[in-house]
Coordinates of C-alpha atoms and ligand atoms in Angstrom, one line a residue:
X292 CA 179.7 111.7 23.2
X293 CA 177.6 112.4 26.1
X294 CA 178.7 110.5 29.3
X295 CA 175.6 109.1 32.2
X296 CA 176.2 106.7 35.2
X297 CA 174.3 103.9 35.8
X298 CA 173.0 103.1 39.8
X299 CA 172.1 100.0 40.8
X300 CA 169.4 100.4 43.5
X301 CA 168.9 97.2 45.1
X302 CA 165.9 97.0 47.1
X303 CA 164.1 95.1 49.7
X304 CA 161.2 94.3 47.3
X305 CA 162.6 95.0 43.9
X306 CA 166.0 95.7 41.9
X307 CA 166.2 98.9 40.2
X308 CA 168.4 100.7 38.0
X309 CA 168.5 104.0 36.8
X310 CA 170.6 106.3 34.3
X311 CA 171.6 109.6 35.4
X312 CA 173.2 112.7 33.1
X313 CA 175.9 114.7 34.3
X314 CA 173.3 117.2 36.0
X315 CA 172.0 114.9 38.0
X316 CA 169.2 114.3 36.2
X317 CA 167.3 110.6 35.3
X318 CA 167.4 109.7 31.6
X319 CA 165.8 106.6 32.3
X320 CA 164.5 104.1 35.2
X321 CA 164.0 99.9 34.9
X322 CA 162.4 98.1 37.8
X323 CA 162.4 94.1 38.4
X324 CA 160.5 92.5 41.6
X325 CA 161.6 89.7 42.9
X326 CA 160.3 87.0 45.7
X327 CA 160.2 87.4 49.4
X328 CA 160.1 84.0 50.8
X329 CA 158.6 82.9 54.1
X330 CA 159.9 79.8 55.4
X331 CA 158.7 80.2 58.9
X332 CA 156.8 82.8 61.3
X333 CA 159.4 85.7 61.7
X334 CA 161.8 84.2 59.1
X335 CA 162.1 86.5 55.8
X336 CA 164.8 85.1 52.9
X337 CA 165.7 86.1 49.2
X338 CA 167.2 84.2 46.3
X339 CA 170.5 85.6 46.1
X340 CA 170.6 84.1 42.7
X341 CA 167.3 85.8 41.5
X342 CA 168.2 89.0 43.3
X343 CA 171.3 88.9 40.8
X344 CA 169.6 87.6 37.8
X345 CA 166.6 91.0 38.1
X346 CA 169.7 93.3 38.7
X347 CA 171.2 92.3 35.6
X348 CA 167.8 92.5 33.4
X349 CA 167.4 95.8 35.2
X350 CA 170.7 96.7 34.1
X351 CA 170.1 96.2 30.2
X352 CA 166.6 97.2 30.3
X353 CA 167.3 100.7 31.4
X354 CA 170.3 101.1 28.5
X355 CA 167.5 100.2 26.1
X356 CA 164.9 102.8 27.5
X357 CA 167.6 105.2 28.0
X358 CA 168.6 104.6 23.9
X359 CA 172.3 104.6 25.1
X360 CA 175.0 101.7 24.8
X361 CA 177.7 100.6 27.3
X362 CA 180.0 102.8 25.8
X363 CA 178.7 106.0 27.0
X364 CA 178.5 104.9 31.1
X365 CA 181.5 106.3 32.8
X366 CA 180.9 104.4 36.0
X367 CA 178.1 102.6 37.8
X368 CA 177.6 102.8 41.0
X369 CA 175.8 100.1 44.1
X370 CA 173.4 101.1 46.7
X371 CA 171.2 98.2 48.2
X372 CA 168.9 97.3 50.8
X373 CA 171.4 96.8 54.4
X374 CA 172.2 94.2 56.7
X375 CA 171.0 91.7 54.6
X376 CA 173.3 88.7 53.7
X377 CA 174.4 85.6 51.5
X378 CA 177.1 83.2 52.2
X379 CA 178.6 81.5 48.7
X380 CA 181.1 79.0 47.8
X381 CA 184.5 81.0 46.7
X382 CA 184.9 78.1 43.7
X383 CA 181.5 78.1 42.3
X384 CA 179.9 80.9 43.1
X385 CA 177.0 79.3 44.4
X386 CA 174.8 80.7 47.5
X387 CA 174.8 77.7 50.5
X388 CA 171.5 79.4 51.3
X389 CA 168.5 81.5 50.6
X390 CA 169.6 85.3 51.4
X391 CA 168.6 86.0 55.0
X392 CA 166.7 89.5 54.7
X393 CA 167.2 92.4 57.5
X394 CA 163.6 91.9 58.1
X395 CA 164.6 88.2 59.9
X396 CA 164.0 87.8 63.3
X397 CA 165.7 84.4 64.1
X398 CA 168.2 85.5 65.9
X399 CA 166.4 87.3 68.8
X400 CA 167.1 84.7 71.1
X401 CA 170.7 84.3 70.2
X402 CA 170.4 88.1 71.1
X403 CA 169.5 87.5 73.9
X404 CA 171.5 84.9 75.0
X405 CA 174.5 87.3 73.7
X406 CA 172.8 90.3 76.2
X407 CA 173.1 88.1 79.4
X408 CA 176.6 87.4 78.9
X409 CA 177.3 91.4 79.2
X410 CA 178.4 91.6 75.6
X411 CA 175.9 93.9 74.4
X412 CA 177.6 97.6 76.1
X413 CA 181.2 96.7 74.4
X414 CA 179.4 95.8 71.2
X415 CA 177.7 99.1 70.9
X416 CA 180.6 100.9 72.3
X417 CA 182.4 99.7 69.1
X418 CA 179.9 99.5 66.4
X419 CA 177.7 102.0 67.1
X420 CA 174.7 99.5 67.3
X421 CA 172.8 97.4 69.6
X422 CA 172.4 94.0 69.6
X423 CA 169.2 93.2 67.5
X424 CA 168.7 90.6 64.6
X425 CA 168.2 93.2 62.2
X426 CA 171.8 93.2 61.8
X427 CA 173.9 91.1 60.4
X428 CA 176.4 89.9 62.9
X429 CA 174.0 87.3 64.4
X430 CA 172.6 86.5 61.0
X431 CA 175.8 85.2 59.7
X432 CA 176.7 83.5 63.1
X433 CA 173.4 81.6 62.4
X434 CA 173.9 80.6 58.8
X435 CA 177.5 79.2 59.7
X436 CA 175.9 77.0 62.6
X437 CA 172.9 76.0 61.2
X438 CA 174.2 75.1 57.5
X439 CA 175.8 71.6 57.7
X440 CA 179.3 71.7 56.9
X441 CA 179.8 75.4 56.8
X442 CA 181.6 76.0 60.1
X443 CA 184.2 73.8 58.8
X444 CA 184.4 75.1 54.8
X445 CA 184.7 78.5 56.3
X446 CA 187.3 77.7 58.7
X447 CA 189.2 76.0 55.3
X448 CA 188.4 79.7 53.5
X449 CA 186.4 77.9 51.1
X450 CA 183.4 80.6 51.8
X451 CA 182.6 84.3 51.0
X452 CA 180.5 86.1 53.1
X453 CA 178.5 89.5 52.2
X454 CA 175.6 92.0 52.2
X455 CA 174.1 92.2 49.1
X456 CA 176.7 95.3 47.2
X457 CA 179.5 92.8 47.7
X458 CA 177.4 89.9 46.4
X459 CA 176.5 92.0 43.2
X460 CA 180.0 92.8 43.6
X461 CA 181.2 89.5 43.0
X462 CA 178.8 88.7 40.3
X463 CA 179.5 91.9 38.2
X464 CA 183.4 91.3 38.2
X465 CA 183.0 87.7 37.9
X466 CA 184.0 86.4 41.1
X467 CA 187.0 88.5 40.8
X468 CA 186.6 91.1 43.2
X469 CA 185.4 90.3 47.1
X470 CA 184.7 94.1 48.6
X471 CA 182.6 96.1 50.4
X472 CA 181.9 99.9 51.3
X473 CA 182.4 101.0 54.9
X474 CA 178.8 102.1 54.9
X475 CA 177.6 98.7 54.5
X476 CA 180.4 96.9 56.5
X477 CA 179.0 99.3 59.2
X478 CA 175.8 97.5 59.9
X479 CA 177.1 94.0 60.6
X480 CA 178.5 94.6 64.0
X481 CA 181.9 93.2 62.9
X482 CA 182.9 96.1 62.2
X483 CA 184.9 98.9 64.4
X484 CA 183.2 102.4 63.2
X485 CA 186.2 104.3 64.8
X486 CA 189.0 102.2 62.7
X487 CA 186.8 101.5 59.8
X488 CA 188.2 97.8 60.2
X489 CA 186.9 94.4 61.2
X490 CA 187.5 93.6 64.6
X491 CA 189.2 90.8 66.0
X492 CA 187.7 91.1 69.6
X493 CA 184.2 91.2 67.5
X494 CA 185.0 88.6 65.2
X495 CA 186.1 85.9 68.0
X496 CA 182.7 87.1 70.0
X497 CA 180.2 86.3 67.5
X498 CA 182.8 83.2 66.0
X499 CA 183.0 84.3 62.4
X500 CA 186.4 83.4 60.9
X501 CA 187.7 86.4 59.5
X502 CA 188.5 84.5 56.0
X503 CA 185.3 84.7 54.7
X504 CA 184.8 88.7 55.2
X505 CA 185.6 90.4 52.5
X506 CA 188.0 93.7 52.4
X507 CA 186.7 97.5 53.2
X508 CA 186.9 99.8 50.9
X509 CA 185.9 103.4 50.9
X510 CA 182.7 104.5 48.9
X511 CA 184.0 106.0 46.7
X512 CA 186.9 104.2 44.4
X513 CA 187.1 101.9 41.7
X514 CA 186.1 98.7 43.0
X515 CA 186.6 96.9 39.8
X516 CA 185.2 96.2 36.4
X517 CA 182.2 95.2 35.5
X518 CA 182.9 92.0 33.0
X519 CA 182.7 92.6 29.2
X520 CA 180.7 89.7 28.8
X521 CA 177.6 91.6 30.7
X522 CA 177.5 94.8 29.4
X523 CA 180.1 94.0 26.3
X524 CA 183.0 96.2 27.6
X525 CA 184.7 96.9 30.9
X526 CA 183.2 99.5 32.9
X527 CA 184.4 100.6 35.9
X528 CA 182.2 99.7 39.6
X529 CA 183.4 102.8 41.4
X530 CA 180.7 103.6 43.8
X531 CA 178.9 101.8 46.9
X532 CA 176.7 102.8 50.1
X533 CA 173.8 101.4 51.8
X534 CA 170.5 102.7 50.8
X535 CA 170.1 105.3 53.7
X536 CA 173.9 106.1 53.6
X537 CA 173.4 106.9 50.0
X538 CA 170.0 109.0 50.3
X539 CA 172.1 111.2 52.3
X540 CA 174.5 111.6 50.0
X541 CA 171.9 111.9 47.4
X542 CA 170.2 114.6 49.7
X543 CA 174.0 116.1 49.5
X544 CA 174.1 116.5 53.7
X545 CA 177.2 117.1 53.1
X546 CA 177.8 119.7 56.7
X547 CA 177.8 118.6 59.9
X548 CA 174.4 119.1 61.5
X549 CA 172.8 118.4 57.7
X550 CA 169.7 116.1 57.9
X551 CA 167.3 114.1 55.5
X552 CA 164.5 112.4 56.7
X553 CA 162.6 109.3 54.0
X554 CA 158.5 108.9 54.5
X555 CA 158.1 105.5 53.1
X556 CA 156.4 102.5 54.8
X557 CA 158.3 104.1 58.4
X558 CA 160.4 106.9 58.3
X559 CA 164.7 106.5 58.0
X560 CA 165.9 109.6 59.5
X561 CA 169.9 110.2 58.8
X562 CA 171.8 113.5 60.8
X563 CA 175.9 114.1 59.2
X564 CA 177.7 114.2 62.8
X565 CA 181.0 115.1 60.8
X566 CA 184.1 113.4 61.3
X567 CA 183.3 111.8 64.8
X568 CA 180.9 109.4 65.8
X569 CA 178.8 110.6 68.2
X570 CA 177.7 108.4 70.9
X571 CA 173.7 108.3 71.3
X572 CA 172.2 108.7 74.7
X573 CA 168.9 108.5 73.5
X574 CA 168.7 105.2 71.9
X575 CA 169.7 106.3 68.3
X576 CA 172.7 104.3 66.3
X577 CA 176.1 105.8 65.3
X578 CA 176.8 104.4 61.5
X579 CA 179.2 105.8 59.1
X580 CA 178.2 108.1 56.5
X581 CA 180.2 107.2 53.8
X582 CA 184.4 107.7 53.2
X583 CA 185.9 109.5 50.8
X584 CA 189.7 109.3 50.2
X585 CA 191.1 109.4 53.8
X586 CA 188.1 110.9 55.4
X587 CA 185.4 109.2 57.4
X588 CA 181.9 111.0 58.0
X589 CA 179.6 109.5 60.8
X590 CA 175.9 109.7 61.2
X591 CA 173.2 109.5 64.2
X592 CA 170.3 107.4 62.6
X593 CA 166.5 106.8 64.1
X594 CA 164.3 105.4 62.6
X595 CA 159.7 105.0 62.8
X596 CA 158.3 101.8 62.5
X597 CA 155.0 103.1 60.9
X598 CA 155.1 106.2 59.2
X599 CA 153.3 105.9 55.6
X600 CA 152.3 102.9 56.4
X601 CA 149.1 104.1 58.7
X602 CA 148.1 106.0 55.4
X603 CA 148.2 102.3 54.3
X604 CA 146.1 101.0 56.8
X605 CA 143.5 104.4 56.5
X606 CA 143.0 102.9 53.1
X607 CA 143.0 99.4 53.2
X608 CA 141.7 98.3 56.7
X609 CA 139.1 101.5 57.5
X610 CA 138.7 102.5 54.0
X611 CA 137.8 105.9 54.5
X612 CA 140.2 106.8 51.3
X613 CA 140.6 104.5 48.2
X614 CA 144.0 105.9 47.3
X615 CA 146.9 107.2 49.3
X616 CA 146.8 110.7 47.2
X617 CA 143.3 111.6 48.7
X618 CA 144.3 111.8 52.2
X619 CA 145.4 115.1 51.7
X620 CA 142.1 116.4 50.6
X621 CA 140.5 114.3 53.5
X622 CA 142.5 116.0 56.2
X623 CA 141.9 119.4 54.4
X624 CA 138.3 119.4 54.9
X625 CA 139.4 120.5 58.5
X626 CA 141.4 123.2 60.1
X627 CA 143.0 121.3 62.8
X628 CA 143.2 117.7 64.4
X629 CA 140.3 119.0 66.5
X630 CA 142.1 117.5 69.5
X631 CA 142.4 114.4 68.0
X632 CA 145.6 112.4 68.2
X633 CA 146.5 109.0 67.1
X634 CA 149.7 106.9 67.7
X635 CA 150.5 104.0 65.5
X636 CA 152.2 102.0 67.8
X637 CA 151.3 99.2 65.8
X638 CA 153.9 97.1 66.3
X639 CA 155.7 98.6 69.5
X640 CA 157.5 102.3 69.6
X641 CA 160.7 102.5 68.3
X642 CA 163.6 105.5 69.5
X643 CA 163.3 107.3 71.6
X644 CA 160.9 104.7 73.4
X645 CA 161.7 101.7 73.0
X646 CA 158.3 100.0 73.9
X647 CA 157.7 97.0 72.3
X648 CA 154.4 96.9 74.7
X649 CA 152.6 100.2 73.4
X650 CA 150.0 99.5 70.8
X651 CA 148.2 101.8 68.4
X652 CA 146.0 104.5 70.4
X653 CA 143.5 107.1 69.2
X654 CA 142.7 109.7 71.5
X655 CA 140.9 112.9 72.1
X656 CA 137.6 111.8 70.3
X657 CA 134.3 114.1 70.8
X658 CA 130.9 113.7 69.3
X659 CA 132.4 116.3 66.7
X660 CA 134.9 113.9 65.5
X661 CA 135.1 113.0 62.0
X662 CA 137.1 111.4 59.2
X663 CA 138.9 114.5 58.1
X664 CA 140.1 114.6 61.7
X665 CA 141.2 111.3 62.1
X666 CA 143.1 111.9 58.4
X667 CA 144.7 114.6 59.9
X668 CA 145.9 113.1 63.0
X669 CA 147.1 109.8 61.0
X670 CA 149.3 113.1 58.9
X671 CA 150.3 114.6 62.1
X672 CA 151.2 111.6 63.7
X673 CA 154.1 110.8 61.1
X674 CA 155.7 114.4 61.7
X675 CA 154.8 114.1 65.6
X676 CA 157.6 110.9 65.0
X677 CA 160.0 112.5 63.3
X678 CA 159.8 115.0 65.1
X679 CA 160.9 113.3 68.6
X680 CA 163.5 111.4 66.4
X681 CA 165.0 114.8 65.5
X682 CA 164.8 116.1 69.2
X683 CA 166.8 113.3 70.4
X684 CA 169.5 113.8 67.1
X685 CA 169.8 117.6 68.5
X686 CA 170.1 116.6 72.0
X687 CA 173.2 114.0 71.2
X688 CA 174.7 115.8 68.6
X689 CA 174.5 119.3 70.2
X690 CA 173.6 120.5 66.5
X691 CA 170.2 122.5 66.2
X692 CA 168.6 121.6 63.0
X693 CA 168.3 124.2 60.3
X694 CA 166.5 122.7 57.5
X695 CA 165.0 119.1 57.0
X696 CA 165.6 117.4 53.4
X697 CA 163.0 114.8 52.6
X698 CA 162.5 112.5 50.6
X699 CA 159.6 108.8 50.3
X700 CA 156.4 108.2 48.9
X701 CA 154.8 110.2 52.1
X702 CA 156.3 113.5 50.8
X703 CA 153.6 113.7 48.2
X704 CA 151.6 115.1 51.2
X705 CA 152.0 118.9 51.1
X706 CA 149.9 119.1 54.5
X707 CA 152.4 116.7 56.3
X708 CA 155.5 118.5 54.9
X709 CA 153.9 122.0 55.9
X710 CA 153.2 120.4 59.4
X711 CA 156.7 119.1 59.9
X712 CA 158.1 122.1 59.1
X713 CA 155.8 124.1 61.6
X714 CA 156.5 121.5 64.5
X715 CA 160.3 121.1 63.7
X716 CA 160.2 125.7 63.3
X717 CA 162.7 124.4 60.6
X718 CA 162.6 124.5 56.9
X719 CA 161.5 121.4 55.0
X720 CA 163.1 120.7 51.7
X721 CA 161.9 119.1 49.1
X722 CA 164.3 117.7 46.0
X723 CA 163.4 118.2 42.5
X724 CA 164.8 114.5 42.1
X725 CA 163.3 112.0 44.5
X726 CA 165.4 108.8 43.8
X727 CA 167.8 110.3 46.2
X728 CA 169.2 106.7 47.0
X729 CA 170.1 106.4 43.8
X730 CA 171.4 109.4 43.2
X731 CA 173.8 109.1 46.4
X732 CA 175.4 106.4 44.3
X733 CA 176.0 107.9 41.3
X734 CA 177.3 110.6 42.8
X735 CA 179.7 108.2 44.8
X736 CA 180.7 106.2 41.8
X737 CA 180.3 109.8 39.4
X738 CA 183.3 111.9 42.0
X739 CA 185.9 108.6 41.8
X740 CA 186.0 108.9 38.6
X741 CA 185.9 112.2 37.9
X742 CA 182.4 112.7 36.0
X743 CA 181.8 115.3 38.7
X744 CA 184.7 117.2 40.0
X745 CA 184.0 117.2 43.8
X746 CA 181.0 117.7 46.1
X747 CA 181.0 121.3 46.0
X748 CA 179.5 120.8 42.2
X749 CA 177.5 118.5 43.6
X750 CA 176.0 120.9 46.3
X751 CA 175.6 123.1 44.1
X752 CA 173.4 120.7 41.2
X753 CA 170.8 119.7 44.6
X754 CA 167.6 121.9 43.8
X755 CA 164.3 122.1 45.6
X756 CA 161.2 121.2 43.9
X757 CA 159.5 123.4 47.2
X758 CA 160.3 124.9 50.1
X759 CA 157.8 124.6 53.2
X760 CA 158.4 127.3 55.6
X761 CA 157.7 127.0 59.2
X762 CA 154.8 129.6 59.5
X763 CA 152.9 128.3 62.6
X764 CA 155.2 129.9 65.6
X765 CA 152.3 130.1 67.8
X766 CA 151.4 128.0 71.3
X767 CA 149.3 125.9 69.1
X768 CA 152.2 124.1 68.4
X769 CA 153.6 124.2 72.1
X770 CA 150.0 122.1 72.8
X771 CA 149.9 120.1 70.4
X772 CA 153.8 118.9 71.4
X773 CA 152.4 118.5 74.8
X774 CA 149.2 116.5 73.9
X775 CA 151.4 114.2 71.4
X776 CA 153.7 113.5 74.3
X777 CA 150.2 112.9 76.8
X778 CA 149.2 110.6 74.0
X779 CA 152.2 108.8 73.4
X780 CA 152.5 108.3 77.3
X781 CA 148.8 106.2 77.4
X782 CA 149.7 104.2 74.9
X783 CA 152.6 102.5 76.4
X784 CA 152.7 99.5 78.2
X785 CA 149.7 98.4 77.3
X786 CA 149.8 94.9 76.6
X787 CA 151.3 93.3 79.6
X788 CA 155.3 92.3 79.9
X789 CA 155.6 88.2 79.6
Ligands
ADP1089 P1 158.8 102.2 50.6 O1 160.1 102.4 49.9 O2 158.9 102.0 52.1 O3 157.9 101.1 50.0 P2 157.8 104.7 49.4 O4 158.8 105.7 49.5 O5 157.4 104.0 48.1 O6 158.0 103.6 50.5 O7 156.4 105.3 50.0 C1 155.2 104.6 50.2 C2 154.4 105.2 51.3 O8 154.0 106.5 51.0 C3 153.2 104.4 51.6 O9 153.2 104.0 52.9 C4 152.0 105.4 51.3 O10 151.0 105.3 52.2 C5 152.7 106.7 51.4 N1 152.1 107.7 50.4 C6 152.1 107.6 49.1 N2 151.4 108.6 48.5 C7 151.1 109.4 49.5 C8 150.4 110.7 49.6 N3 150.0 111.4 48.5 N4 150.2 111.2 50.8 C9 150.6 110.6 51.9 N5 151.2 109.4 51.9 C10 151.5 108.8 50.7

């Protein structure tokens, strides 16, 4: 009987599930949205409960498309939207509160209030990460003082405490199994990246009572068993990352020096530093890759905070294109930007600026500008971002770049792939299979259980749907560096520092 695994690929916005074949190939895919809830401005939550109850109609939904039963997955495997987390009650399994979402801002003054004590260079020394709300760290220190009662159940180890592939976890085995992945366990900044354990010094900083955390794991082992009352038999849980950690995997970056890069909504750009974490001078984060066995891969990360998206506001706020797929065709109508640049500082500049002042600029405009123009600068401005991203990866990790893999809705654009690849002077990949995220955790749960031998077989299965060369070697690409950079500079600063 042929053998799949099943990934569950929980998402910020929906849970998904898919069934892969031993090629690495997708039988079948089942998608459930779920709520985002809005208590307050700058406040973003889930229903853990819900989130749970869509994974597991996911989960069935796809064995019915797919036309397999239970009996013929050898393994599923976790990847999920990071950072976020859920605090439950050990004895009945119930959430204290809604899920508080990566997206959450709440925290920025405890963030603050955390910087001016001088805590902020030993945290990042450690973690890897800065001190911002998106993680999880101040999220949890929140929930526990905020939550009547919980300061105190926790300190009686009557609480559990996890992002949302331990919380699945938990609800898969039945409340029998409280683990995570180092991947995950990596973004809370509780955790030590160089020991791969949680952190006592880290721990008493951010008072979270080590009780309620739950135990690290690798990626890639069995975690447990999924309950027969689910799925009607055992089946083993034997892979977990976070959903960039996983793309990577997915991407199989699995050198040092080996990069993906995802177009969605922004752009999540990952670079495989090997078996050292590299320290960022230029703003990036230092996460863990993933750990196999014994050994520990690290990663530089960056990340854009509008990449698709100004496709997204082309269409719906200037209308010039009713559908994201005619931008292309838009943008083609020229040959060039025709000195047209436009930076989508929307909501600040992320690495390697750092400007939450900047706002959204267009510049260059003649009496010859047109649409097609300002199509192709909205194009080139995602690759001009990635672009800078990557320069700062090569100048940390002393790695040049040989050849980007890329995945995201935004890779549908063959003129911003052939762009990236003729600013970067690098190769641009792109996949035959897309759902690389899930794919990274198949493959995880697929290796510990020895559906796929090792990740040479896996290397080897990653295909290209097509290959963009870099072509353009010319000092048209030296300018247009030089004018993005001029751009970029007038755009900062400009709304005025409270
Ligand atoms: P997310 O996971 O962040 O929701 P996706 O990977 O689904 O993102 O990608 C969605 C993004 O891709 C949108 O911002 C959209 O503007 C962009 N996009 C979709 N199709 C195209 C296309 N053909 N050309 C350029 N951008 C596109």
């Amino acid at each position: 009987m042929e053998k799949y695994i099943l990934s569950l690929d929980q998402g910020t916005t929906s849970s998904r599930a898919i069934v892969f074949d031993q090629k690495g190939s997708i039988r079948a895919v089942a998608q459930q949205e779920f709520r985002q809830i809005y208590p307050q401005d700058g406040w973003v939550e889930h229903d853990a409960n819900e989130i749970w109850e869509s994974q597991k109609t996911v989960m069935l939904d796809v064995l019915e498309k797919a036309g397999i039963s239970s009996s013929s997955i050898a393994a599923v495997g976790i990847t999920n939207q990071r950072e976020t987390i859920v605090v439950w009650n050990r004895q009945t399994g119930e959430p204290l509160t809604n899920a508080i979402v990566w997206q959450d801002r709440r925290t920025a003054g405890d963030c603050d209030e955390l910087r001016k004590q001088g805590l902020e260079p030993r945290i990042t020394e450690k973690t890897g990460l800065r001190l911002d709300p998106y993680f999880s760290g101040t999220k949890l220190r929140w929930l526990l003082k905020n939550c009547e009662g919980a300061l105190d159940a926790a300190a009686k180890g009557e609480l559990a405490f996890g992002t949302m592939d331990t919380w699945l976890l938990w609800k898969l085995t039945h409340g029998k199994v409280h683990k995570t992945d180092v991947t995950n366990a990596s973004r809370t900044l509780l955790l030590n990246i160089h020991t791969g354990q949680w952190d006592e010094e880290l721990l008493e900083m951010l008072e979270i009572p080590e009780s309620m955390l739950p135990e690290v794991c690798s990626s890639s082992e069995v975690f447990g068993q999924v309950d027969a009352s689910i799925l009607g038999e055992e089946i083993p849980i034997a892979g977990i990352a976070g959903d960039q950690q996983a793309a990577l995997f997915g991407q199989a970056c699995f050198e040092q020096g080996m990069a993906k890069n995802t177009y969605g909504t922004g752009c999540f750009l990952l670079m495989n530093t090997g078996n050292k974490p590299v320290v960022s001078k230029n703003n990036l984060l230092t996460t863990i890759a993933w750990k196999i066995g014994d050994e520990t891969v690290y990663a530089l990360e960056g990340s854009v905070f509008i990449a698709g998206a100004v496709i997204q506001w082309i269409r719906d706020e200037l209308k010039m294109i009713e559908s994201a797929s005619e931008i292309d065709e838009l943008a083609a109508e020229v040959e060039d930007n025709g000195g047209l640049y436009l930076v989508p500082a929307f909501a600040g500049l992320g690495a390697p600026y750092w400007d939450p002042y900047a706002r959204g600029l267009l510049v260059g405009i003649t009496r010859g500008s047109t649409k097609a123009h300002m199509a192709r600068a909205a194009l080139e401005s995602i690759g001009f971002q990635s672009a800078d991203l990557i320069e700062c990866m090569e100048k940390d990790s002393g790695v040049s770049l040989s050849e980007l893999r890329v995945d995201g809705g935004a890779t549908k654009s063959d003129l911003l792939m052939q762009f990236q690849a003729d600013l970067l002077g690098t190769k641009v990949l792109r996949p035959q299979v897309t759902e690389t995220t899930a794919l990274g955790a198949a493959y995880l749960a697929g290796l510990a259980v020895g559906y796929w031998e090792n990740q040479a077989q896996i290397a080897q299965q990653w295909q290209t749907e097509k290959v963009f060369e870099s072509k353009d070697r010319t000092d048209k690409i030296g300018t247009l560096k030089r004018r993005w950079k001029k751009a970029v500079g007038l755009s900062r600063g400009w709304l005025d520092a409270e």
